[in-house]
């Protein structure tokens, strides 16, 4: 059972609810920014998620993205082509095996993609002033542990 804590602004919540609230706030922020800012060159939210995935993965290929998502390579290839047409990603064929394409964020789109993180970066910088280095390290350790547990579950599903 996940322990509950009392938060002055939110009432009694457990960690799952806290993470859910943060995720909800991030998604709503991104969707509103997409609608109002003109960033991301008209790409869909699904496209934005693909760009974030491409940015986080180590030298991704269409195949590795498809495997990570558990979807068909053709679906990933179609989405990557859409992002490529918008100038957001580059696809570079491997010299030894032309069937393999490595995908990366296009240099001219780096600022657009970095803007994805701007609101959360600003919020974390603001909030982190209220906490000690030790408290921040503890939160980072918890987040990293949760991410590893989720990654392990994903590996088990393959």
PDB file of N, CA and C in Angstrom, residues 102-143:
ATOM      1  N   UNK A 102      18.748   6.070 -38.427  1.00  0.00           N
ATOM      2  CA  UNK A 102      18.847   6.683 -37.104  1.00  0.00           C
ATOM      3  C   UNK A 102      18.070   7.988 -37.144  1.00  0.00           C
ATOM      4  N   UNK A 103      17.336   8.253 -36.088  1.00  0.00           N
ATOM      5  CA  UNK A 103      16.470   9.429 -36.022  1.00  0.00           C
ATOM      6  C   UNK A 103      17.010  10.364 -34.947  1.00  0.00           C
ATOM      7  N   UNK A 104      17.044  11.654 -35.269  1.00  0.00           N
ATOM      8  CA  UNK A 104      17.499  12.645 -34.289  1.00  0.00           C
ATOM      9  C   UNK A 104      16.691  13.923 -34.458  1.00  0.00           C
ATOM     10  N   UNK A 105      16.726  14.741 -33.429  1.00  0.00           N
ATOM     11  CA  UNK A 105      16.076  16.043 -33.504  1.00  0.00           C
ATOM     12  C   UNK A 105      16.887  16.904 -34.463  1.00  0.00           C
ATOM     13  N   UNK A 106      16.209  17.546 -35.401  1.00  0.00           N
ATOM     14  CA  UNK A 106      16.885  18.412 -36.369  1.00  0.00           C
ATOM     15  C   UNK A 106      17.518  19.589 -35.631  1.00  0.00           C
ATOM     16  N   UNK A 107      18.754  19.966 -36.003  1.00  0.00           N
ATOM     17  CA  UNK A 107      19.419  21.084 -35.315  1.00  0.00           C
ATOM     18  C   UNK A 107      18.572  22.357 -35.275  1.00  0.00           C
ATOM     19  N   UNK A 108      17.851  22.629 -36.350  1.00  0.00           N
ATOM     20  CA  UNK A 108      17.035  23.846 -36.391  1.00  0.00           C
ATOM     21  C   UNK A 108      15.774  23.737 -35.529  1.00  0.00           C
ATOM     22  N   UNK A 109      15.493  22.541 -34.999  1.00  0.00           N
ATOM     23  CA  UNK A 109      14.312  22.348 -34.150  1.00  0.00           C
ATOM     24  C   UNK A 109      14.670  22.194 -32.674  1.00  0.00           C
ATOM     25  N   UNK A 110      15.964  22.247 -32.358  1.00  0.00           N
ATOM     26  CA  UNK A 110      16.395  22.036 -30.973  1.00  0.00           C
ATOM     27  C   UNK A 110      15.727  23.027 -30.022  1.00  0.00           C
ATOM     28  N   UNK A 111      15.628  24.288 -30.425  1.00  0.00           N
ATOM     29  CA  UNK A 111      14.987  25.283 -29.552  1.00  0.00           C
ATOM     30  C   UNK A 111      13.510  24.960 -29.330  1.00  0.00           C
ATOM     31  N   UNK A 112      12.812  24.530 -30.391  1.00  0.00           N
ATOM     32  CA  UNK A 112      11.405  24.140 -30.247  1.00  0.00           C
ATOM     33  C   UNK A 112      11.264  22.986 -29.258  1.00  0.00           C
ATOM     34  N   UNK A 113      12.131  21.994 -29.402  1.00  0.00           N
ATOM     35  CA  UNK A 113      12.049  20.814 -28.548  1.00  0.00           C
ATOM     36  C   UNK A 113      12.447  21.161 -27.113  1.00  0.00           C
ATOM     37  N   UNK A 114      13.436  22.028 -26.952  1.00  0.00           N
ATOM     38  CA  UNK A 114      13.837  22.456 -25.606  1.00  0.00           C
ATOM     39  C   UNK A 114      12.714  23.209 -24.913  1.00  0.00           C
ATOM     40  N   UNK A 115      11.872  23.860 -25.700  1.00  0.00           N
ATOM     41  CA  UNK A 115      10.745  24.604 -25.127  1.00  0.00           C
ATOM     42  C   UNK A 115       9.756  23.672 -24.433  1.00  0.00           C
ATOM     43  N   UNK A 116       9.781  22.389 -24.791  1.00  0.00           N
ATOM     44  CA  UNK A 116       8.920  21.411 -24.135  1.00  0.00           C
ATOM     45  C   UNK A 116       9.198  21.417 -22.631  1.00  0.00           C
ATOM     46  N   UNK A 117      10.477  21.518 -22.271  1.00  0.00           N
ATOM     47  CA  UNK A 117      10.881  21.438 -20.872  1.00  0.00           C
ATOM     48  C   UNK A 117      10.842  22.766 -20.135  1.00  0.00           C
ATOM     49  N   UNK A 118      10.680  23.873 -20.841  1.00  0.00           N
ATOM     50  CA  UNK A 118      10.799  25.194 -20.211  1.00  0.00           C
ATOM     51  C   UNK A 118       9.864  25.385 -19.015  1.00  0.00           C
ATOM     52  N   UNK A 119       8.573  25.068 -19.117  1.00  0.00           N
ATOM     53  CA  UNK A 119       7.693  25.295 -17.963  1.00  0.00           C
ATOM     54  C   UNK A 119       8.060  24.449 -16.744  1.00  0.00           C
ATOM     55  N   UNK A 120       8.359  23.181 -16.962  1.00  0.00           N
ATOM     56  CA  UNK A 120       8.693  22.338 -15.811  1.00  0.00           C
ATOM     57  C   UNK A 120      10.047  22.736 -15.242  1.00  0.00           C
ATOM     58  N   UNK A 121      10.986  23.118 -16.121  1.00  0.00           N
ATOM     59  CA  UNK A 121      12.289  23.580 -15.640  1.00  0.00           C
ATOM     60  C   UNK A 121      12.114  24.819 -14.759  1.00  0.00           C
ATOM     61  N   UNK A 122      11.310  25.773 -15.214  1.00  0.00           N
ATOM     62  CA  UNK A 122      11.074  26.997 -14.440  1.00  0.00           C
ATOM     63  C   UNK A 122      10.389  26.677 -13.110  1.00  0.00           C
ATOM     64  N   UNK A 123       9.403  25.786 -13.144  1.00  0.00           N
ATOM     65  CA  UNK A 123       8.698  25.420 -11.909  1.00  0.00           C
ATOM     66  C   UNK A 123       9.643  24.736 -10.922  1.00  0.00           C
ATOM     67  N   UNK A 124      10.475  23.825 -11.426  1.00  0.00           N
ATOM     68  CA  UNK A 124      11.402  23.121 -10.542  1.00  0.00           C
ATOM     69  C   UNK A 124      12.467  24.054  -9.979  1.00  0.00           C
ATOM     70  N   UNK A 125      12.944  24.990 -10.803  1.00  0.00           N
ATOM     71  CA  UNK A 125      13.922  25.963 -10.302  1.00  0.00           C
ATOM     72  C   UNK A 125      13.311  26.810  -9.198  1.00  0.00           C
ATOM     73  N   UNK A 126      12.082  27.227  -9.388  1.00  0.00           N
ATOM     74  CA  UNK A 126      11.397  28.038  -8.382  1.00  0.00           C
ATOM     75  C   UNK A 126      11.173  27.251  -7.090  1.00  0.00           C
ATOM     76  N   UNK A 127      10.648  26.047  -7.219  1.00  0.00           N
ATOM     77  CA  UNK A 127      10.343  25.218  -6.053  1.00  0.00           C
ATOM     78  C   UNK A 127      11.618  24.772  -5.345  1.00  0.00           C
ATOM     79  N   UNK A 128      12.669  24.486  -6.093  1.00  0.00           N
ATOM     80  CA  UNK A 128      13.889  23.945  -5.483  1.00  0.00           C
ATOM     81  C   UNK A 128      14.549  24.928  -4.521  1.00  0.00           C
ATOM     82  N   UNK A 129      14.244  26.191  -4.646  1.00  0.00           N
ATOM     83  CA  UNK A 129      14.800  27.186  -3.713  1.00  0.00           C
ATOM     84  C   UNK A 129      14.294  26.964  -2.288  1.00  0.00           C
ATOM     85  N   UNK A 130      13.158  26.301  -2.161  1.00  0.00           N
ATOM     86  CA  UNK A 130      12.542  26.077  -0.850  1.00  0.00           C
ATOM     87  C   UNK A 130      13.020  24.795  -0.168  1.00  0.00           C
ATOM     88  N   UNK A 131      13.892  24.030  -0.835  1.00  0.00           N
ATOM     89  CA  UNK A 131      14.305  22.741  -0.301  1.00  0.00           C
ATOM     90  C   UNK A 131      15.825  22.646  -0.238  1.00  0.00           C
ATOM     91  N   UNK A 132      16.296  21.847   0.703  1.00  0.00           N
ATOM     92  CA  UNK A 132      17.740  21.643   0.852  1.00  0.00           C
ATOM     93  C   UNK A 132      18.251  20.720  -0.256  1.00  0.00           C
ATOM     94  N   UNK A 133      19.550  20.729  -0.427  1.00  0.00           N
ATOM     95  CA  UNK A 133      20.190  19.842  -1.401  1.00  0.00           C
ATOM     96  C   UNK A 133      19.851  18.380  -1.084  1.00  0.00           C
ATOM     97  N   UNK A 134      19.866  18.043   0.187  1.00  0.00           N
ATOM     98  CA  UNK A 134      19.558  16.675   0.611  1.00  0.00           C
ATOM     99  C   UNK A 134      18.121  16.286   0.259  1.00  0.00           C
ATOM    100  N   UNK A 135      17.179  17.192   0.463  1.00  0.00           N
ATOM    101  CA  UNK A 135      15.779  16.909   0.130  1.00  0.00           C
ATOM    102  C   UNK A 135      15.606  16.736  -1.380  1.00  0.00           C
ATOM    103  N   UNK A 136      16.277  17.563  -2.153  1.00  0.00           N
ATOM    104  CA  UNK A 136      16.203  17.454  -3.614  1.00  0.00           C
ATOM    105  C   UNK A 136      16.801  16.132  -4.070  1.00  0.00           C
ATOM    106  N   UNK A 137      17.930  15.734  -3.470  1.00  0.00           N
ATOM    107  CA  UNK A 137      18.542  14.451  -3.818  1.00  0.00           C
ATOM    108  C   UNK A 137      17.603  13.291  -3.489  1.00  0.00           C
ATOM    109  N   UNK A 138      16.882  13.400  -2.379  1.00  0.00           N
ATOM    110  CA  UNK A 138      15.934  12.352  -2.000  1.00  0.00           C
ATOM    111  C   UNK A 138      14.792  12.256  -3.019  1.00  0.00           C
ATOM    112  N   UNK A 139      14.261  13.387  -3.447  1.00  0.00           N
ATOM    113  CA  UNK A 139      13.192  13.386  -4.451  1.00  0.00           C
ATOM    114  C   UNK A 139      13.714  12.790  -5.759  1.00  0.00           C
ATOM    115  N   UNK A 140      14.920  13.200  -6.164  1.00  0.00           N
ATOM    116  CA  UNK A 140      15.515  12.652  -7.396  1.00  0.00           C
ATOM    117  C   UNK A 140      15.711  11.142  -7.284  1.00  0.00           C
ATOM    118  N   UNK A 141      16.152  10.675  -6.124  1.00  0.00           N
ATOM    119  CA  UNK A 141      16.336   9.235  -5.917  1.00  0.00           C
ATOM    120  C   UNK A 141      15.002   8.503  -6.023  1.00  0.00           C
ATOM    121  N   UNK A 142      13.948   9.075  -5.453  1.00  0.00           N
ATOM    122  CA  UNK A 142      12.620   8.448  -5.535  1.00  0.00           C
ATOM    123  C   UNK A 142      12.129   8.401  -6.977  1.00  0.00           C
ATOM    124  N   UNK A 143      12.259   9.507  -7.689  1.00  0.00           N
ATOM    125  CA  UNK A 143      11.804   9.557  -9.085  1.00  0.00           C
ATOM    126  C   UNK A 143      12.579   8.549  -9.922  1.00  0.00           C
TER     127      UNK A 143
END
